[in-house]
Amino acid sequence: MSAQPTPGQLLDADVIAELHAGAPGPVIEAIDVSKRYGRNEVLSGVTFEVDRGDVKAILGPSGSGKSTLLRCLALLEPIDRGEIRLDGQLVGARVAGERRIALPERILAGQRSEIGMVFQRFNLFPHLTALGNVMLGLTEVRGVGKREANDIASTMLVRVGLADRQRFFPSELSGGQQQRVAIARALVMKPKVMLFDEPTSALDPELVGEVLRVMEELARDGMTMVVVTHETGFARDVASRVLMMDEGRIIEDLPPAEFFDAPRSERTRRFLDAVR
Amino acid sequence: MDLQLLLDALTSKALREGVVVTITLTIVSFVAGLVLALGLALMRGSRFRAVRAAAWTYIWVFRAVPTLVQLLFVWNALPQLIPALRGPGFTAFIAAAIALALNEAAYAAEIIRGGLLSIDDGQRLAARALGMRPGSVFRKVVAPQLVRVIIPPTANDFITMLKLTSLASVISLQEVMAHAQAQVSITFRFAEWYTAAAIYYLVLVSIFMAAQAWFERRYVWTSQGADRPRRSILGGMGLR
């Protein structure tokens, strides 16, 4: 196969410099976030923050609220209580006195464009080529002209190892290739943080590596990342902190070595025994 | 059957004029119907119960009542109810276009609604995650996928519409059937004139089927889709 990720940087040098020069402190924060679907409380007072350049891996059993947390952080789902802050600014809602008021979709859209999201099932647009998929956010959201968007998108596809797949449609790409297009699609928007929702769970085992390599490179470039994953290897090697979620709460938040070798809670220990 | 008479009928000024009216009426009422249908389909998915109910009721009524009844109602009953429609400006063509468009809207709304339901939620989610606004999400992500799935059933509707225009002969609109009927009542040559009318419909539908095949090819989403070798017309019409 020709299409392997090229080693080397994914982001422009000036973007990397900016990421490293930015003031330290949280890029994205969840403060006491709660979310319910009907009577079912999916998130119960989740508080955590991700500092600039940090990679947080979130582990946990299915139904523990990991994906919901990510969707709330991406402002794709409204939260019922708490706050989400991006670079210290309240996003997703505004507060008037005691009440939180949801922002209109048009303003939410602008805030979402600062946050990159990668989905388990890729969610590429089937009617657009790989190039078209990566260009769409630039032309529709950033107002970049067609020709310039084409150049930016093309450069990013080359960097994720898809130089020879740019004119292909999603249905003609492997899962690993599709997920790399999805990552490129998010990266060209120059997001402040990248959220990954089980990015390798829908992939054939032999295709997992090519996606993880792109994510590792991204972490090296200094991107702030939140990764919901079952890949314990990735969590151990790349993450700066590993979180465990269970029943809508974060029950563990430790550096990877400690998390895997000496977790504090019994629940985490049992989970790790089950997945290893 | 007298072949010479059939040929005369086919080339007659009457049928040539009629076919122009038939084509115009079909296109006008179909396009108007589709626009209405998109509105109805979106109303069916509204979060307000009253809006959903209104769309449901419309679709229920206009699918249940025979098209002929709708046509006669718009032409004869509507001017009684709305005095403004009593003037000479309210022609048979306008009445037929209104009736057929209202009727088409009810059917096409269900096709579009089905199309919207068939689009994976992940598509809208990914578009929103990029920061696209609702209008942009619809135009750039939902609509192209919607068009592809609704082409075959909508083409079916178009053909039905083309044939339904013949009903307008009962409200004295001079389309193909009305002209054929008029000639029959003078000449009593039923076979020749009805055959001539049938041939016109056959040709119109065939041309349209070729157009449909061309349109469907534009929605083949593979890298070879655009410059694939052209299939024969018959192949394109699904008659291989």
XYZ file of C-alpha atoms in Angstrom:
516
model
C 0.000 0.000 0.000
C 1.297 3.389 -0.961
C -0.791 5.491 1.358
C 1.043 5.469 4.643
C 1.339 8.560 6.785
C 4.507 10.448 6.039
C 6.688 10.962 9.055
C 6.990 14.610 9.988
C 4.865 17.498 11.022
C 1.153 17.725 10.375
C 0.713 21.384 11.234
C 2.273 24.475 9.717
C 5.444 25.610 11.474
C 3.856 28.899 12.546
C 0.882 27.035 14.003
C 3.196 24.757 15.964
C 5.154 27.769 17.203
C 1.897 29.406 18.237
C 0.769 26.276 20.072
C 4.007 26.159 21.996
C 4.145 29.909 22.675
C 0.556 30.201 23.912
C 0.006 31.062 27.514
C -0.069 27.959 29.688
C -3.406 27.138 31.216
C -6.496 25.262 30.218
C -7.582 25.365 26.578
C -10.852 23.628 27.276
C -12.580 23.148 30.605
C -15.688 21.369 31.798
C -16.946 22.691 35.102
C -19.563 20.645 36.945
C -21.187 19.571 33.667
C -24.390 17.556 33.913
C -26.521 16.202 31.126
C -29.615 14.057 31.149
C -31.634 12.315 28.468
C -35.124 12.201 29.890
C -34.840 10.651 33.326
C -31.431 9.200 32.650
C -28.496 11.258 33.917
C -25.603 10.633 31.524
C -23.142 13.137 32.958
C -23.173 13.964 36.661
C -21.079 16.956 37.587
C -18.063 16.326 35.354
C -15.175 18.681 35.991
C -11.884 18.528 34.142
C -9.566 20.689 32.149
C -7.088 20.185 29.372
C -3.986 22.363 29.379
C -2.340 23.627 26.222
C -0.503 20.808 24.506
C -1.903 18.161 26.809
C -3.333 14.898 25.575
C -6.024 13.431 27.780
C -7.166 9.891 27.113
C -10.579 8.901 28.433
C -11.275 5.251 29.125
C -14.376 3.637 30.475
C -17.055 1.052 29.811
C -19.712 1.704 27.167
C -22.541 3.811 28.520
C -20.250 5.566 30.976
C -20.824 8.935 29.250
C -17.497 9.286 27.402
C -19.001 10.010 24.014
C -21.654 12.283 25.481
C -18.959 14.253 27.282
C -17.100 14.709 24.000
C -20.248 15.817 22.160
C -20.985 18.317 24.902
C -17.419 19.651 24.700
C -17.843 19.954 20.918
C -21.036 21.972 21.578
C -23.043 19.446 19.574
C -25.313 18.722 22.541
C -26.588 21.300 25.017
C -25.729 20.663 28.656
C -28.212 20.974 31.498
C -25.913 22.327 34.173
C -22.356 23.574 34.495
C -20.055 25.420 32.147
C -17.800 24.725 29.211
C -14.959 27.160 28.670
C -12.707 27.491 25.656
C -9.570 29.549 26.280
C -11.233 30.786 29.436
C -14.352 32.033 27.593
C -17.746 30.586 28.395
C -19.072 28.796 25.278
C -22.326 27.095 24.335
C -24.473 29.347 26.507
C -24.532 32.714 28.114
C -25.451 33.522 31.651
C -28.046 36.151 32.452
C -28.258 36.574 36.199
C -28.895 33.091 37.573
C -30.079 31.539 34.327
C -28.089 29.955 31.541
C -29.459 30.707 28.102
C -28.565 28.627 25.054
C -26.897 30.617 22.287
C -28.451 30.816 18.821
C -27.217 28.195 16.339
C -25.383 30.832 14.276
C -23.155 31.792 17.225
C -22.706 28.182 18.330
C -21.512 27.405 14.803
C -18.714 29.940 15.129
C -17.646 28.481 18.467
C -17.742 24.930 17.110
C -15.379 25.885 14.306
C -12.653 26.400 16.939
C -13.017 22.808 18.135
C -11.993 19.852 15.975
C -14.027 16.668 16.210
C -13.254 13.210 14.844
C -15.974 10.569 14.928
C -15.878 6.833 15.393
C -17.652 6.241 12.077
C -15.656 8.950 10.213
C -18.799 10.709 8.938
C -17.153 11.811 5.715
C -19.468 13.422 3.178
C -20.051 10.686 0.568
C -20.787 13.094 -2.275
C -17.435 14.859 -2.006
C -13.927 13.636 -2.797
C -11.314 13.432 -0.037
C -10.194 16.872 -1.177
C -13.766 18.192 -1.218
C -14.345 16.921 2.299
C -11.306 18.763 3.620
C -12.120 21.936 1.664
C -15.738 22.295 2.770
C -15.100 23.822 6.201
C -12.625 26.273 4.712
C -14.956 27.524 1.990
C -18.218 27.393 3.941
C -17.082 28.470 7.401
C -13.793 30.321 6.998
C -14.758 32.026 3.751
C -11.534 30.926 2.054
C -11.568 31.062 -1.758
C -11.814 27.815 -3.740
C -8.257 27.866 -5.057
C -6.625 28.633 -1.718
C -8.830 26.088 0.078
C -7.787 23.535 -2.501
C -4.096 24.189 -1.769
C -4.512 24.073 2.005
C -6.580 20.880 1.855
C -4.193 19.229 -0.558
C -1.191 20.008 1.636
C -2.931 18.533 4.666
C -3.908 15.365 2.797
C -0.304 14.910 1.746
C 0.770 15.267 5.363
C -1.620 12.566 6.565
C -0.240 10.294 3.829
C -3.019 10.541 1.274
C -1.215 12.320 -1.556
C -2.485 9.781 -4.080
C -6.031 9.553 -2.740
C -7.168 13.173 -2.970
C -9.569 12.657 -5.879
C -11.108 9.518 -4.426
C -14.555 9.407 -2.892
C -15.053 8.056 0.650
C -16.620 4.837 -0.670
C -13.324 4.122 -2.457
C -11.146 4.538 0.632
C -10.294 2.104 3.414
C -11.458 2.860 6.932
C -7.996 4.006 7.945
C -7.786 6.314 4.954
C -11.248 7.702 5.652
C -10.356 8.447 9.243
C -7.191 10.235 8.154
C -9.290 12.369 5.780
C -11.580 13.132 8.723
C -8.598 14.216 10.817
C -7.336 16.407 7.960
C -10.830 17.898 7.591
C -10.758 18.965 11.239
C -7.124 20.138 11.232
C -7.401 22.618 8.356
C -9.818 24.619 10.507
C -6.889 25.288 12.879
C -8.823 24.162 15.943
C -7.735 25.078 19.459
C -8.385 21.540 20.598
C -9.025 18.219 18.869
C -11.605 15.799 20.225
C -11.457 12.157 19.127
C -14.436 9.883 19.779
C -13.128 6.299 19.617
C -11.300 7.070 16.360
C -10.058 3.532 15.803
C -12.985 1.483 17.108
C -14.606 1.041 13.697
C -11.363 0.027 11.983
C -10.028 -3.356 10.980
C -7.140 -4.172 13.326
C -4.482 -3.800 10.639
C -5.639 -0.245 9.891
C -5.525 1.030 13.472
C -1.810 1.790 13.370
C -1.898 4.268 10.491
C -4.506 6.385 12.314
C -2.735 6.212 15.666
C 0.534 7.307 14.014
C -1.155 10.456 12.691
C -2.548 11.173 16.152
C 0.864 10.634 17.766
C 2.408 13.081 15.328
C -0.304 15.572 16.120
C 0.417 15.221 19.836
C 4.135 15.818 19.157
C 3.270 18.974 17.212
C 1.741 20.298 20.408
C -1.972 19.934 19.665
C -4.271 19.876 22.676
C -6.248 16.658 22.467
C -9.005 14.715 24.211
C -9.176 11.115 23.049
C -11.902 8.684 24.008
C -10.353 5.326 23.229
C -10.021 1.648 24.000
C -6.400 1.657 22.829
C -4.589 1.309 26.142
C -1.253 1.315 24.326
C -1.959 4.740 22.860
C -3.174 6.030 26.229
C -0.014 4.804 27.932
C 2.463 6.059 25.314
C 0.961 9.320 24.116
C -1.423 10.689 26.746
C -0.227 13.046 29.442
C -3.160 12.061 31.669
C -5.538 9.140 31.551
C -9.097 9.517 32.811
C -11.529 6.803 33.757
C -15.247 7.433 33.402
C -17.980 5.404 35.005
C -21.689 6.179 35.356
C -21.321 9.743 34.148
C -18.466 10.673 36.460
C -14.715 10.914 36.201
C -13.428 8.488 38.799
C -9.731 8.582 37.957
C -7.403 11.214 36.514
C -3.744 10.169 36.686
C -0.532 10.195 34.666
C -0.488 7.081 32.455
C 2.142 5.129 34.385
C 0.233 5.504 37.604
C -3.127 4.923 35.950
C -2.128 1.592 34.488
C 0.156 0.347 37.258
C -1.413 1.713 40.411
C -4.968 2.930 39.829
C -6.643 4.221 42.943
C -10.162 2.925 42.500
C -11.302 -0.656 42.522
C -13.572 0.072 39.529
C -10.605 1.133 37.384
C -8.659 -1.952 38.407
C -11.522 -4.223 37.405
C -11.956 -2.380 34.081
C -8.264 -2.661 33.262
C -8.258 -6.354 34.110
C -11.174 -6.849 31.765
C -9.673 -4.990 28.781
C -6.117 -6.320 29.086
C -56.372 1.898 -39.176
C -55.596 4.435 -41.862
C -51.865 5.078 -41.658
C -52.035 8.223 -43.745
C -54.637 9.618 -41.368
C -52.482 8.653 -38.386
C -49.530 10.476 -39.940
C -51.719 13.516 -40.575
C -52.921 13.420 -36.997
C -49.363 13.178 -35.691
C -48.252 16.207 -37.676
C -51.444 18.183 -37.190
C -51.254 21.710 -35.868
C -53.807 20.768 -33.195
C -51.622 18.126 -31.552
C -48.470 20.196 -31.921
C -50.128 23.043 -30.086
C -51.529 20.636 -27.537
C -48.167 19.122 -26.744
C -46.705 22.543 -25.964
C -49.483 23.099 -23.421
C -48.980 19.602 -21.984
C -45.234 20.098 -21.536
C -45.611 23.572 -20.061
C -48.323 22.482 -17.640
C -46.305 19.430 -16.551
C -43.164 21.416 -15.833
C -44.901 24.360 -14.150
C -47.044 22.241 -11.833
C -44.230 19.788 -11.119
C -41.708 22.439 -10.116
C -44.266 24.343 -8.037
C -45.299 21.038 -6.438
C -41.705 20.183 -5.533
C -41.116 23.548 -3.879
C -44.302 23.141 -1.828
C -43.313 19.562 -1.052
C -39.950 20.577 0.395
C -41.754 22.969 2.726
C -44.234 20.260 3.724
C -41.474 17.709 4.325
C -39.601 20.124 6.565
C -42.867 20.935 8.382
C -43.364 17.208 8.992
C -40.080 17.225 10.883
C -40.838 20.383 12.895
C -40.547 20.366 16.645
C -43.944 22.067 16.920
C -46.853 19.673 17.025
C -49.267 22.100 15.310
C -46.903 22.526 12.347
C -46.464 18.770 11.994
C -50.236 18.284 12.213
C -50.904 20.896 9.530
C -48.520 19.194 7.101
C -49.924 15.774 7.922
C -53.484 16.980 7.308
C -52.559 18.525 3.975
C -50.903 15.347 2.769
C -53.826 13.281 4.001
C -56.441 15.378 2.156
C -54.588 15.785 -1.113
C -53.645 12.148 -1.410
C -57.132 10.947 -0.510
C -59.220 13.126 -2.834
C -59.091 12.067 -6.518
C -57.072 14.394 -8.727
C -60.053 14.869 -11.034
C -62.140 16.113 -8.114
C -59.364 18.510 -7.087
C -59.136 19.801 -10.639
C -62.895 20.399 -10.922
C -62.934 21.959 -7.471
C -60.220 24.472 -8.258
C -61.748 25.356 -11.650
C -65.438 25.499 -10.712
C -65.792 25.769 -6.933
C -62.883 28.011 -6.028
C -64.210 31.049 -7.982
C -67.507 30.657 -6.098
C -65.668 30.780 -2.805
C -63.122 33.452 -3.766
C -64.697 36.261 -5.796
C -61.279 37.525 -6.902
C -60.907 34.405 -9.074
C -64.044 35.139 -11.131
C -62.321 37.375 -13.662
C -61.035 36.279 -17.083
C -57.483 36.145 -15.667
C -58.256 32.847 -13.957
C -57.675 30.617 -16.984
C -58.047 26.880 -17.298
C -54.248 26.651 -17.468
C -53.833 28.444 -14.145
C -56.536 26.342 -12.505
C -54.958 23.126 -13.780
C -51.481 24.225 -12.691
C -52.746 25.049 -9.186
C -54.649 21.787 -8.792
C -51.855 19.596 -10.113
C -49.182 21.399 -8.087
C -51.180 21.033 -4.857
C -51.695 17.371 -5.658
C -48.059 16.719 -6.548
C -46.883 18.459 -3.364
C -48.642 15.877 -1.204
C -46.941 12.946 -2.935
C -43.501 14.520 -3.303
C -43.518 15.611 0.357
C -43.566 11.962 1.390
C -40.732 11.146 -1.014
C -38.621 14.008 0.340
C -39.431 13.112 3.931
C -38.289 9.548 3.292
C -35.144 10.905 1.649
C -34.375 13.121 4.635
C -34.847 10.188 7.016
C -32.441 8.081 4.957
C -29.540 10.496 5.491
C -27.328 9.367 8.340
C -27.459 11.679 11.373
C -23.663 11.590 11.423
C -23.670 13.723 8.271
C -25.395 16.676 9.919
C -23.341 16.124 13.054
C -20.038 16.276 11.168
C -21.123 19.374 9.258
C -22.202 21.121 12.452
C -18.950 20.104 14.156
C -17.060 21.910 11.389
C -18.942 25.054 12.346
C -21.330 25.137 9.384
C -24.563 27.063 9.865
C -27.931 25.328 9.386
C -28.530 26.735 5.893
C -25.055 25.737 4.817
C -25.460 22.252 6.292
C -28.618 21.800 4.255
C -27.293 23.152 0.966
C -23.857 21.563 0.980
C -24.339 18.310 2.876
C -27.997 17.288 3.118
C -29.381 18.461 -0.241
C -26.901 16.643 -2.526
C -27.505 13.371 -0.701
C -31.246 14.005 -0.675
C -31.355 14.638 -4.426
C -29.619 11.375 -5.152
C -32.057 9.226 -3.201
C -35.170 10.970 -4.455
C -34.337 10.941 -8.174
C -35.958 7.577 -9.007
C -39.242 8.050 -7.097
C -39.472 11.683 -8.187
C -38.958 10.737 -11.820
C -41.822 8.311 -11.378
C -43.955 11.184 -10.110
C -42.963 13.314 -13.070
C -44.221 10.690 -15.498
C -47.451 10.397 -13.544
C -47.796 14.163 -13.670
C -47.254 14.231 -17.425
C -50.147 11.845 -17.848
C -52.344 13.514 -15.251
C -52.293 16.702 -17.333
C -54.690 14.903 -19.700
C -57.342 15.279 -16.985
C -57.243 19.016 -17.621
C -59.114 18.357 -20.881
C -62.288 18.146 -18.774
C -61.882 21.775 -17.755
C -61.445 22.694 -21.420
C -57.687 23.192 -21.323
C -56.407 22.669 -24.861
C -53.686 20.154 -24.218
C -52.986 16.996 -26.252
C -56.021 15.024 -25.130
C -58.474 17.896 -25.571
C -57.273 18.415 -29.127
C -57.459 14.705 -29.900
C -60.934 14.569 -28.432
C -62.058 17.547 -30.481
C -60.784 15.949 -33.694
C -62.473 12.665 -32.831
C -65.814 14.365 -32.407
C -65.484 15.829 -35.906
C -63.979 12.856 -37.759
C -65.063 9.858 -35.642
C -61.601 8.381 -36.357
C -61.010 7.187 -32.791
C -58.127 4.786 -33.496
C -56.005 7.256 -35.438
C -56.390 10.240 -33.130
C -56.061 8.327 -29.869
C -53.025 6.496 -31.234
C -51.487 9.796 -32.262
C -52.050 11.189 -28.756
C -50.586 8.015 -27.210
C -47.506 8.302 -29.417
C -46.960 11.856 -28.212
C -47.027 10.707 -24.587
C -44.714 7.787 -25.403
C -42.175 10.102 -27.008
C -42.351 12.639 -24.175
C -41.855 9.981 -21.500
C -38.950 8.446 -23.450
C -37.171 11.771 -23.743
C -37.678 12.296 -20.055
C -36.302 8.835 -19.197
C -33.122 9.636 -21.106
C -32.855 12.884 -19.151
C -33.312 10.960 -15.903
C -30.534 8.539 -16.806
C -28.220 11.455 -17.568
C -29.142 13.104 -14.273
C -28.548 9.914 -12.283
C -25.089 9.561 -13.814
C -24.171 12.928 -12.364
C -24.857 11.506 -8.921
C -22.503 8.569 -9.141
C -19.967 9.285 -6.422
C -16.881 7.467 -7.601
C -13.690 8.893 -9.039
C -14.553 7.229 -12.354
C -18.143 8.496 -12.230
C -17.584 11.640 -14.217
C -15.681 10.228 -17.180
C -17.127 6.766 -17.355
C -17.921 5.593 -20.891
C -21.441 6.574 -21.818
C -23.933 3.785 -21.896
C -26.329 3.459 -24.829
C -29.636 5.265 -24.528
C -31.442 1.956 -24.032
C -28.950 0.933 -21.371
C -29.331 4.305 -19.740
C -33.054 3.810 -19.626
C -32.638 0.559 -17.753
C -33.729 -1.545 -20.765
C -30.504 -3.467 -21.313
